[in-house]
PDB file of C-alpha atoms in Angstrom:
ATOM      1  CA  MET W   6      39.237 -20.795   3.891  1.00 70.00           C
ATOM      2  CA  VAL W   7      38.747 -22.258   7.345  1.00 72.00           C
ATOM      3  CA  LYS W   8      41.177 -21.837  10.232  1.00 75.00           C
ATOM      4  CA  TYR W   9      40.748 -23.791  13.451  1.00 74.00           C
ATOM      5  CA  THR W  10      42.616 -25.325  16.352  1.00 76.00           C
ATOM      6  CA  ALA W  11      42.254 -28.865  17.671  1.00 75.00           C
ATOM      7  CA  ASP W  12      44.374 -30.570  20.308  1.00 75.00           C
ATOM      8  CA  GLU W  13      46.522 -27.416  20.512  1.00 79.00           C
ATOM      9  CA  LYS W  14      47.380 -27.685  16.783  1.00 80.00           C
ATOM     10  CA  PHE W  15      46.452 -25.049  14.223  1.00 80.00           C
ATOM     11  CA  PHE W  16      44.751 -26.112  10.968  1.00 77.00           C
ATOM     12  CA  THR W  17      44.075 -24.114   7.809  1.00 77.00           C
ATOM     13  CA  ALA W  18      42.122 -25.553   4.904  1.00 71.00           C
ATOM     14  CA  ARG W  19      40.526 -24.389   1.679  1.00 69.00           C
ATOM     15  CA  THR W  20      36.862 -25.273   1.346  1.00 66.00           C
ATOM     16  CA  ASN W  21      33.942 -25.033  -1.015  1.00 61.00           C
ATOM     17  CA  PHE W  22      31.596 -23.899   1.775  1.00 58.00           C
ATOM     18  CA  SER W  23      30.679 -20.848  -0.281  1.00 56.00           C
ATOM     19  CA  LEU W  24      28.551 -23.041  -2.538  1.00 52.00           C
ATOM     20  CA  SER W  25      26.713 -25.035   0.094  1.00 56.00           C
ATOM     21  CA  PHE W  26      27.247 -23.090   3.330  1.00 59.00           C
ATOM     22  CA  PRO W  27      27.691 -19.392   2.469  1.00 61.00           C
ATOM     23  CA  GLN W  28      29.155 -17.212   5.215  1.00 65.00           C
ATOM     24  CA  ALA W  29      30.540 -13.696   5.438  1.00 70.00           C
ATOM     25  CA  ILE W  30      34.311 -13.295   5.383  1.00 72.00           C
ATOM     26  CA  GLY W  31      35.683 -13.197   8.908  1.00 75.00           C
ATOM     27  CA  LYS W  32      32.588 -14.749  10.487  1.00 74.00           C
ATOM     28  CA  GLN W  33      33.178 -17.521  12.983  1.00 75.00           C
ATOM     29  CA  VAL W  34      31.377 -20.786  12.258  1.00 72.00           C
ATOM     30  CA  VAL W  35      31.071 -24.018  14.192  1.00 75.00           C
ATOM     31  CA  ILE W  36      32.632 -27.035  12.516  1.00 76.00           C
ATOM     32  CA  LEU W  37      32.669 -30.699  13.414  1.00 76.00           C
ATOM     33  CA  TYR W  38      35.958 -32.571  13.160  1.00 76.00           C
ATOM     34  CA  ASN W  39      37.116 -36.115  13.630  1.00 75.00           C
ATOM     35  CA  SER W  40      39.103 -36.333  16.880  1.00 77.00           C
ATOM     36  CA  ALA W  41      41.184 -39.192  15.452  1.00 81.00           C
ATOM     37  CA  ASP W  42      42.024 -37.080  12.381  1.00 77.00           C
ATOM     38  CA  PRO W  43      41.516 -33.373  13.165  1.00 71.00           C
ATOM     39  CA  GLY W  44      42.243 -32.458   9.542  1.00 71.00           C
ATOM     40  CA  THR W  45      38.883 -33.989   8.572  1.00 72.00           C
ATOM     41  CA  TYR W  46      36.005 -31.599   9.207  1.00 72.00           C
ATOM     42  CA  THR W  47      32.552 -30.477   8.075  1.00 70.00           C
ATOM     43  CA  PRO W  48      30.461 -27.405   8.871  1.00 69.00           C
ATOM     44  CA  ASN W  49      27.875 -27.843  11.605  1.00 68.00           C
ATOM     45  CA  SER W  50      24.801 -27.501   9.419  1.00 66.00           C
ATOM     46  CA  LEU W  51      21.637 -29.537   9.910  1.00 67.00           C
ATOM     47  CA  PHE W  52      20.940 -29.530   6.179  1.00 69.00           C
ATOM     48  CA  LEU W  53      24.401 -30.772   5.198  1.00 66.00           C
ATOM     49  CA  LEU W  54      24.480 -33.395   7.941  1.00 69.00           C
ATOM     50  CA  TYR W  55      20.997 -34.841   7.401  1.00 77.00           C
ATOM     51  CA  ALA W  56      19.995 -34.083   3.792  1.00 77.00           C
ATOM     52  CA  ALA W  57      21.164 -37.423   2.381  1.00 77.00           C
ATOM     53  CA  SER W  58      19.524 -39.421   5.193  1.00 85.00           C
ATOM     54  CA  LEU W  59      16.260 -37.535   4.803  1.00 86.00           C
ATOM     55  CA  GLY W  60      16.332 -38.146   1.052  1.00 86.00           C
ATOM     56  CA  PHE W  61      16.744 -41.896   1.561  1.00 90.00           C
ATOM     57  CA  VAL W  62      13.862 -41.968   4.062  1.00 91.00           C
ATOM     58  CA  ILE W  63      11.559 -40.093   1.684  1.00 90.00           C
ATOM     59  CA  ILE W  64      12.478 -42.288  -1.290  1.00 92.00           C
ATOM     60  CA  GLY W  65      12.018 -45.416   0.862  1.00 91.00           C
ATOM     61  CA  ALA W  66       8.630 -44.229   2.125  1.00 92.00           C
ATOM     62  CA  LEU W  67       7.199 -43.679  -1.360  1.00 93.00           C
ATOM     63  CA  PRO W  68       6.710 -47.390  -2.236  1.00 92.00           C
ATOM     64  CA  ILE W  69       5.281 -48.096   1.235  1.00 91.00           C
ATOM     65  CA  GLY W  70       2.849 -45.200   0.863  1.00 89.00           C
ATOM     66  CA  TYR W  71       1.844 -46.434  -2.584  1.00 91.00           C
ATOM     67  CA  VAL W  72       1.094 -49.936  -1.282  1.00 90.00           C
ATOM     68  CA  VAL W  73      -0.845 -48.629   1.734  1.00 89.00           C
ATOM     69  CA  TYR W  74      -2.813 -46.208  -0.437  1.00 89.00           C
ATOM     70  CA  ASN W  75      -3.739 -48.951  -2.937  1.00 89.00           C
ATOM     71  CA  PHE W  76      -4.720 -51.314  -0.131  1.00 88.00           C
ATOM     72  CA  PHE W  77      -7.171 -48.843   1.433  1.00 86.00           C
ATOM     73  CA  ALA W  78      -8.332 -47.203  -1.803  1.00 81.00           C
ATOM     74  CA  SER W  79      -9.164 -50.452  -3.571  1.00 63.00           C
ATOM     75  CA  ASP W  80     -12.856 -50.283  -2.581  1.00 57.00           C
TER      76      ASP W  80
END
């Protein structure tokens, strides 16, 4: 469960952070929330924020690496 305040309003929400962002009970964590909709939030974790983007970059780089490797290794 996450409890936080935004724009002088108090929010409480159930989460599944325990699976992807385990924390001790009672520990304070930094979350990121949408200022237009403060009920929308995510934990401030580099892995959770950038994992999908990094995966797409790696998958996109594989064909380029294959072509470059075959171009230079074709001797």
